[in-house]
Amino acid sequence: MGRFYKLMKKQCGAAVVEFALLLILLLMIVAGVVELGRTFWYYDALTKATRDGARFLSNARADIPPPAIDDVLKGQAIAMVVETATAAKVPNSLDVKVDCDPANCITPDYVTVRIDAYTVTIGDWIPFVTPTGVINWSFELSPSTTMRYMCSSTGPC
């Protein structure tokens, strides 16, 4: 009985050391899940914002006699995209572009709203600390949405 007691006494702090080592690994996994979740959240919010802008333009009709998309409508769509992204708590500025097919935006068949190179840094919220220092990864998100222009020469208005 005395021998068993001595063996157990030597193992007393082993569980705490094992837990400490595993806790570091588990916290890194949780941090990775949170950061990837944030990246997907931003991409989804930006995609929804471009969808709202493209939907607005696909149904918009300018006061110009041929159905066309002018700079005022483009500006309204860009403002809508920025407002939707801001409401979703997406930080930083957005580079929003509006394209038409054909390119002159007079009786276009399709309108495209896109966000160019929105940079997300993995490790912003929860930094990944390694023995060599803090690690951050940057990704560029470029969501876009293309919709048929409903007031084109072939479509109803």
JSON list of C-alpha atoms in Angstrom, two decimals:
[
{"chain": "A", "resi": 1, "resn": "MET", "atom": "CA", "xyz": [0.00, 0.00, 0.00]},
{"chain": "A", "resi": 2, "resn": "GLY", "atom": "CA", "xyz": [2.83, 2.40, 0.79]},
{"chain": "A", "resi": 3, "resn": "ARG", "atom": "CA", "xyz": [4.46, 1.81, -2.58]},
{"chain": "A", "resi": 4, "resn": "PHE", "atom": "CA", "xyz": [1.24, 2.63, -4.47]},
{"chain": "A", "resi": 5, "resn": "TYR", "atom": "CA", "xyz": [0.77, 5.80, -2.42]},
{"chain": "A", "resi": 6, "resn": "LYS", "atom": "CA", "xyz": [4.29, 7.01, -3.27]},
{"chain": "A", "resi": 7, "resn": "LEU", "atom": "CA", "xyz": [3.69, 6.37, -6.99]},
{"chain": "A", "resi": 8, "resn": "MET", "atom": "CA", "xyz": [0.43, 8.34, -6.90]},
{"chain": "A", "resi": 9, "resn": "LYS", "atom": "CA", "xyz": [2.09, 11.19, -5.05]},
{"chain": "A", "resi": 10, "resn": "LYS", "atom": "CA", "xyz": [4.66, 11.56, -7.86]},
{"chain": "A", "resi": 11, "resn": "GLN", "atom": "CA", "xyz": [1.84, 11.84, -10.46]},
{"chain": "A", "resi": 12, "resn": "CYS", "atom": "CA", "xyz": [0.00, 14.61, -8.60]},
{"chain": "A", "resi": 13, "resn": "GLY", "atom": "CA", "xyz": [0.86, 17.54, -10.93]},
{"chain": "A", "resi": 14, "resn": "ALA", "atom": "CA", "xyz": [0.92, 15.60, -14.21]},
{"chain": "A", "resi": 15, "resn": "ALA", "atom": "CA", "xyz": [-2.73, 16.27, -14.99]},
{"chain": "A", "resi": 16, "resn": "VAL", "atom": "CA", "xyz": [-2.27, 20.01, -14.59]},
{"chain": "A", "resi": 17, "resn": "VAL", "atom": "CA", "xyz": [0.74, 20.02, -16.93]},
{"chain": "A", "resi": 18, "resn": "GLU", "atom": "CA", "xyz": [-1.12, 17.94, -19.54]},
{"chain": "A", "resi": 19, "resn": "PHE", "atom": "CA", "xyz": [-4.13, 20.25, -19.30]},
{"chain": "A", "resi": 20, "resn": "ALA", "atom": "CA", "xyz": [-1.93, 23.32, -19.77]},
{"chain": "A", "resi": 21, "resn": "LEU", "atom": "CA", "xyz": [-0.33, 21.85, -22.88]},
{"chain": "A", "resi": 22, "resn": "LEU", "atom": "CA", "xyz": [-3.68, 20.87, -24.38]},
{"chain": "A", "resi": 23, "resn": "LEU", "atom": "CA", "xyz": [-5.27, 24.19, -23.46]},
{"chain": "A", "resi": 24, "resn": "ILE", "atom": "CA", "xyz": [-2.82, 26.05, -25.70]},
{"chain": "A", "resi": 25, "resn": "LEU", "atom": "CA", "xyz": [-3.68, 23.81, -28.65]},
{"chain": "A", "resi": 26, "resn": "LEU", "atom": "CA", "xyz": [-7.43, 24.06, -28.00]},
{"chain": "A", "resi": 27, "resn": "LEU", "atom": "CA", "xyz": [-7.29, 27.86, -27.76]},
{"chain": "A", "resi": 28, "resn": "MET", "atom": "CA", "xyz": [-5.46, 28.04, -31.09]},
{"chain": "A", "resi": 29, "resn": "ILE", "atom": "CA", "xyz": [-8.13, 25.87, -32.71]},
{"chain": "A", "resi": 30, "resn": "VAL", "atom": "CA", "xyz": [-10.91, 28.05, -31.27]},
{"chain": "A", "resi": 31, "resn": "ALA", "atom": "CA", "xyz": [-9.11, 31.19, -32.46]},
{"chain": "A", "resi": 32, "resn": "GLY", "atom": "CA", "xyz": [-8.84, 29.73, -35.96]},
{"chain": "A", "resi": 33, "resn": "VAL", "atom": "CA", "xyz": [-12.53, 28.86, -36.03]},
{"chain": "A", "resi": 34, "resn": "VAL", "atom": "CA", "xyz": [-13.48, 32.36, -34.86]},
{"chain": "A", "resi": 35, "resn": "GLU", "atom": "CA", "xyz": [-11.24, 34.06, -37.42]},
{"chain": "A", "resi": 36, "resn": "LEU", "atom": "CA", "xyz": [-12.44, 31.89, -40.32]},
{"chain": "A", "resi": 37, "resn": "GLY", "atom": "CA", "xyz": [-16.02, 32.47, -39.22]},
{"chain": "A", "resi": 38, "resn": "ARG", "atom": "CA", "xyz": [-15.41, 36.21, -39.31]},
{"chain": "A", "resi": 39, "resn": "THR", "atom": "CA", "xyz": [-13.99, 35.93, -42.83]},
{"chain": "A", "resi": 40, "resn": "PHE", "atom": "CA", "xyz": [-17.05, 34.01, -44.04]},
{"chain": "A", "resi": 41, "resn": "TRP", "atom": "CA", "xyz": [-19.29, 36.56, -42.31]},
{"chain": "A", "resi": 42, "resn": "TYR", "atom": "CA", "xyz": [-17.59, 39.43, -44.18]},
{"chain": "A", "resi": 43, "resn": "TYR", "atom": "CA", "xyz": [-17.75, 37.60, -47.51]},
{"chain": "A", "resi": 44, "resn": "ASP", "atom": "CA", "xyz": [-21.44, 36.83, -47.03]},
{"chain": "A", "resi": 45, "resn": "ALA", "atom": "CA", "xyz": [-22.21, 40.44, -46.04]},
{"chain": "A", "resi": 46, "resn": "LEU", "atom": "CA", "xyz": [-20.30, 41.82, -49.02]},
{"chain": "A", "resi": 47, "resn": "THR", "atom": "CA", "xyz": [-22.01, 39.41, -51.40]},
{"chain": "A", "resi": 48, "resn": "LYS", "atom": "CA", "xyz": [-25.41, 40.47, -50.06]},
{"chain": "A", "resi": 49, "resn": "ALA", "atom": "CA", "xyz": [-24.43, 44.11, -50.49]},
{"chain": "A", "resi": 50, "resn": "THR", "atom": "CA", "xyz": [-23.47, 43.59, -54.15]},
{"chain": "A", "resi": 51, "resn": "ARG", "atom": "CA", "xyz": [-26.70, 41.64, -54.69]},
{"chain": "A", "resi": 52, "resn": "ASP", "atom": "CA", "xyz": [-28.74, 44.54, -53.32]},
{"chain": "A", "resi": 53, "resn": "GLY", "atom": "CA", "xyz": [-26.93, 47.02, -55.56]},
{"chain": "A", "resi": 54, "resn": "ALA", "atom": "CA", "xyz": [-27.33, 44.85, -58.65]},
{"chain": "A", "resi": 55, "resn": "ARG", "atom": "CA", "xyz": [-31.02, 44.30, -57.90]},
{"chain": "A", "resi": 56, "resn": "PHE", "atom": "CA", "xyz": [-31.52, 48.05, -57.56]},
{"chain": "A", "resi": 57, "resn": "LEU", "atom": "CA", "xyz": [-29.83, 48.70, -60.91]},
{"chain": "A", "resi": 58, "resn": "SER", "atom": "CA", "xyz": [-31.58, 45.87, -62.71]},
{"chain": "A", "resi": 59, "resn": "ASN", "atom": "CA", "xyz": [-34.96, 47.44, -61.92]},
{"chain": "A", "resi": 60, "resn": "ALA", "atom": "CA", "xyz": [-33.94, 51.10, -62.12]},
{"chain": "A", "resi": 61, "resn": "ARG", "atom": "CA", "xyz": [-34.97, 53.28, -65.00]},
{"chain": "A", "resi": 62, "resn": "ALA", "atom": "CA", "xyz": [-33.26, 56.56, -65.67]},
{"chain": "A", "resi": 63, "resn": "ASP", "atom": "CA", "xyz": [-35.18, 59.60, -66.88]},
{"chain": "A", "resi": 64, "resn": "ILE", "atom": "CA", "xyz": [-33.24, 59.41, -70.13]},
{"chain": "A", "resi": 65, "resn": "PRO", "atom": "CA", "xyz": [-35.45, 58.39, -73.10]},
{"chain": "A", "resi": 66, "resn": "PRO", "atom": "CA", "xyz": [-33.59, 55.18, -73.99]},
{"chain": "A", "resi": 67, "resn": "PRO", "atom": "CA", "xyz": [-33.45, 52.92, -70.95]},
{"chain": "A", "resi": 68, "resn": "ALA", "atom": "CA", "xyz": [-29.97, 53.56, -69.61]},
{"chain": "A", "resi": 69, "resn": "ILE", "atom": "CA", "xyz": [-27.98, 53.53, -66.41]},
{"chain": "A", "resi": 70, "resn": "ASP", "atom": "CA", "xyz": [-26.46, 56.93, -65.76]},
{"chain": "A", "resi": 71, "resn": "ASP", "atom": "CA", "xyz": [-23.90, 58.11, -63.21]},
{"chain": "A", "resi": 72, "resn": "VAL", "atom": "CA", "xyz": [-26.63, 59.11, -60.74]},
{"chain": "A", "resi": 73, "resn": "LEU", "atom": "CA", "xyz": [-28.04, 55.56, -60.65]},
{"chain": "A", "resi": 74, "resn": "LYS", "atom": "CA", "xyz": [-24.52, 54.14, -60.35]},
{"chain": "A", "resi": 75, "resn": "GLY", "atom": "CA", "xyz": [-23.82, 56.46, -57.43]},
{"chain": "A", "resi": 76, "resn": "GLN", "atom": "CA", "xyz": [-27.05, 55.43, -55.72]},
{"chain": "A", "resi": 77, "resn": "ALA", "atom": "CA", "xyz": [-26.18, 51.74, -56.16]},
{"chain": "A", "resi": 78, "resn": "ILE", "atom": "CA", "xyz": [-22.67, 52.27, -54.79]},
{"chain": "A", "resi": 79, "resn": "ALA", "atom": "CA", "xyz": [-24.08, 54.14, -51.79]},
{"chain": "A", "resi": 80, "resn": "MET", "atom": "CA", "xyz": [-26.52, 51.28, -51.22]},
{"chain": "A", "resi": 81, "resn": "VAL", "atom": "CA", "xyz": [-23.71, 48.71, -51.28]},
{"chain": "A", "resi": 82, "resn": "VAL", "atom": "CA", "xyz": [-21.62, 50.72, -48.80]},
{"chain": "A", "resi": 83, "resn": "GLU", "atom": "CA", "xyz": [-24.64, 51.25, -46.52]},
{"chain": "A", "resi": 84, "resn": "THR", "atom": "CA", "xyz": [-25.54, 47.54, -46.52]},
{"chain": "A", "resi": 85, "resn": "ALA", "atom": "CA", "xyz": [-21.94, 46.52, -45.75]},
{"chain": "A", "resi": 86, "resn": "THR", "atom": "CA", "xyz": [-21.72, 49.11, -42.97]},
{"chain": "A", "resi": 87, "resn": "ALA", "atom": "CA", "xyz": [-24.98, 47.86, -41.46]},
{"chain": "A", "resi": 88, "resn": "ALA", "atom": "CA", "xyz": [-23.46, 44.36, -41.39]},
{"chain": "A", "resi": 89, "resn": "LYS", "atom": "CA", "xyz": [-20.48, 45.76, -39.40]},
{"chain": "A", "resi": 90, "resn": "VAL", "atom": "CA", "xyz": [-17.95, 45.20, -42.17]},
{"chain": "A", "resi": 91, "resn": "PRO", "atom": "CA", "xyz": [-15.06, 47.60, -41.43]},
{"chain": "A", "resi": 92, "resn": "ASN", "atom": "CA", "xyz": [-12.80, 49.53, -43.81]},
{"chain": "A", "resi": 93, "resn": "SER", "atom": "CA", "xyz": [-13.58, 51.28, -47.04]},
{"chain": "A", "resi": 94, "resn": "LEU", "atom": "CA", "xyz": [-14.98, 49.48, -50.07]},
{"chain": "A", "resi": 95, "resn": "ASP", "atom": "CA", "xyz": [-13.92, 49.82, -53.69]},
{"chain": "A", "resi": 96, "resn": "VAL", "atom": "CA", "xyz": [-17.29, 49.33, -55.40]},
{"chain": "A", "resi": 97, "resn": "LYS", "atom": "CA", "xyz": [-17.51, 49.18, -59.19]},
{"chain": "A", "resi": 98, "resn": "VAL", "atom": "CA", "xyz": [-20.55, 49.09, -61.49]},
{"chain": "A", "resi": 99, "resn": "ASP", "atom": "CA", "xyz": [-20.16, 47.57, -64.95]},
{"chain": "A", "resi": 100, "resn": "CYS", "atom": "CA", "xyz": [-22.63, 47.13, -67.79]},
{"chain": "A", "resi": 101, "resn": "ASP", "atom": "CA", "xyz": [-22.78, 44.76, -70.71]},
{"chain": "A", "resi": 102, "resn": "PRO", "atom": "CA", "xyz": [-22.44, 46.40, -73.26]},
{"chain": "A", "resi": 103, "resn": "ALA", "atom": "CA", "xyz": [-19.99, 48.77, -71.61]},
{"chain": "A", "resi": 104, "resn": "ASN", "atom": "CA", "xyz": [-21.69, 52.05, -72.51]},
{"chain": "A", "resi": 105, "resn": "CYS", "atom": "CA", "xyz": [-24.64, 51.34, -70.12]},
{"chain": "A", "resi": 106, "resn": "ILE", "atom": "CA", "xyz": [-27.16, 52.50, -72.74]},
{"chain": "A", "resi": 107, "resn": "THR", "atom": "CA", "xyz": [-29.74, 49.72, -73.03]},
{"chain": "A", "resi": 108, "resn": "PRO", "atom": "CA", "xyz": [-27.49, 47.22, -71.26]},
{"chain": "A", "resi": 109, "resn": "ASP", "atom": "CA", "xyz": [-28.37, 43.54, -71.11]},
{"chain": "A", "resi": 110, "resn": "TYR", "atom": "CA", "xyz": [-26.62, 42.90, -67.79]},
{"chain": "A", "resi": 111, "resn": "VAL", "atom": "CA", "xyz": [-25.40, 44.97, -64.86]},
{"chain": "A", "resi": 112, "resn": "THR", "atom": "CA", "xyz": [-22.58, 43.86, -62.56]},
{"chain": "A", "resi": 113, "resn": "VAL", "atom": "CA", "xyz": [-21.81, 45.27, -59.13]},
{"chain": "A", "resi": 114, "resn": "ARG", "atom": "CA", "xyz": [-18.50, 44.17, -57.65]},
{"chain": "A", "resi": 115, "resn": "ILE", "atom": "CA", "xyz": [-16.21, 44.94, -54.76]},
{"chain": "A", "resi": 116, "resn": "ASP", "atom": "CA", "xyz": [-12.54, 44.86, -55.71]},
{"chain": "A", "resi": 117, "resn": "ALA", "atom": "CA", "xyz": [-9.91, 43.42, -53.37]},
{"chain": "A", "resi": 118, "resn": "TYR", "atom": "CA", "xyz": [-11.43, 43.81, -49.91]},
{"chain": "A", "resi": 119, "resn": "THR", "atom": "CA", "xyz": [-8.63, 42.69, -47.58]},
{"chain": "A", "resi": 120, "resn": "VAL", "atom": "CA", "xyz": [-9.39, 40.56, -44.52]},
{"chain": "A", "resi": 121, "resn": "THR", "atom": "CA", "xyz": [-6.61, 39.76, -42.08]},
{"chain": "A", "resi": 122, "resn": "ILE", "atom": "CA", "xyz": [-6.84, 36.47, -40.23]},
{"chain": "A", "resi": 123, "resn": "GLY", "atom": "CA", "xyz": [-5.49, 37.19, -36.78]},
{"chain": "A", "resi": 124, "resn": "ASP", "atom": "CA", "xyz": [-6.97, 40.67, -36.35]},
{"chain": "A", "resi": 125, "resn": "TRP", "atom": "CA", "xyz": [-9.39, 39.77, -33.56]},
{"chain": "A", "resi": 126, "resn": "ILE", "atom": "CA", "xyz": [-7.42, 36.94, -31.97]},
{"chain": "A", "resi": 127, "resn": "PRO", "atom": "CA", "xyz": [-3.72, 37.01, -32.87]},
{"chain": "A", "resi": 128, "resn": "PHE", "atom": "CA", "xyz": [-1.91, 33.73, -33.44]},
{"chain": "A", "resi": 129, "resn": "VAL", "atom": "CA", "xyz": [1.14, 33.77, -31.19]},
{"chain": "A", "resi": 130, "resn": "THR", "atom": "CA", "xyz": [4.00, 31.42, -32.00]},
{"chain": "A", "resi": 131, "resn": "PRO", "atom": "CA", "xyz": [7.53, 31.19, -30.62]},
{"chain": "A", "resi": 132, "resn": "THR", "atom": "CA", "xyz": [8.70, 33.31, -33.58]},
{"chain": "A", "resi": 133, "resn": "GLY", "atom": "CA", "xyz": [6.10, 36.04, -33.00]},
{"chain": "A", "resi": 134, "resn": "VAL", "atom": "CA", "xyz": [2.57, 36.96, -34.04]},
{"chain": "A", "resi": 135, "resn": "ILE", "atom": "CA", "xyz": [1.30, 35.52, -37.33]},
{"chain": "A", "resi": 136, "resn": "ASN", "atom": "CA", "xyz": [-1.32, 37.22, -39.53]},
{"chain": "A", "resi": 137, "resn": "TRP", "atom": "CA", "xyz": [-2.63, 36.07, -42.89]},
{"chain": "A", "resi": 138, "resn": "SER", "atom": "CA", "xyz": [-4.30, 38.41, -45.36]},
{"chain": "A", "resi": 139, "resn": "PHE", "atom": "CA", "xyz": [-6.90, 37.40, -47.92]},
{"chain": "A", "resi": 140, "resn": "GLU", "atom": "CA", "xyz": [-8.54, 39.45, -50.63]},
{"chain": "A", "resi": 141, "resn": "LEU", "atom": "CA", "xyz": [-12.27, 39.04, -51.11]},
{"chain": "A", "resi": 142, "resn": "SER", "atom": "CA", "xyz": [-13.81, 40.14, -54.43]},
{"chain": "A", "resi": 143, "resn": "PRO", "atom": "CA", "xyz": [-17.53, 39.36, -54.41]},
{"chain": "A", "resi": 144, "resn": "SER", "atom": "CA", "xyz": [-19.66, 40.37, -57.39]},
{"chain": "A", "resi": 145, "resn": "THR", "atom": "CA", "xyz": [-23.22, 39.98, -58.61]},
{"chain": "A", "resi": 146, "resn": "THR", "atom": "CA", "xyz": [-24.48, 40.11, -62.20]},
{"chain": "A", "resi": 147, "resn": "MET", "atom": "CA", "xyz": [-28.18, 40.53, -63.01]},
{"chain": "A", "resi": 148, "resn": "ARG", "atom": "CA", "xyz": [-30.17, 41.05, -66.19]},
{"chain": "A", "resi": 149, "resn": "TYR", "atom": "CA", "xyz": [-31.22, 44.64, -66.77]},
{"chain": "A", "resi": 150, "resn": "MET", "atom": "CA", "xyz": [-35.02, 44.51, -66.84]},
{"chain": "A", "resi": 151, "resn": "CYS", "atom": "CA", "xyz": [-35.49, 47.72, -68.85]},
{"chain": "A", "resi": 152, "resn": "SER", "atom": "CA", "xyz": [-33.24, 46.72, -71.74]},
{"chain": "A", "resi": 153, "resn": "SER", "atom": "CA", "xyz": [-34.29, 46.91, -75.36]},
{"chain": "A", "resi": 154, "resn": "THR", "atom": "CA", "xyz": [-35.47, 43.28, -75.24]},
{"chain": "A", "resi": 155, "resn": "GLY", "atom": "CA", "xyz": [-37.04, 43.31, -71.77]},
{"chain": "A", "resi": 156, "resn": "PRO", "atom": "CA", "xyz": [-40.19, 44.94, -70.40]},
{"chain": "A", "resi": 157, "resn": "CYS", "atom": "CA", "xyz": [-39.97, 48.24, -68.62]}
]
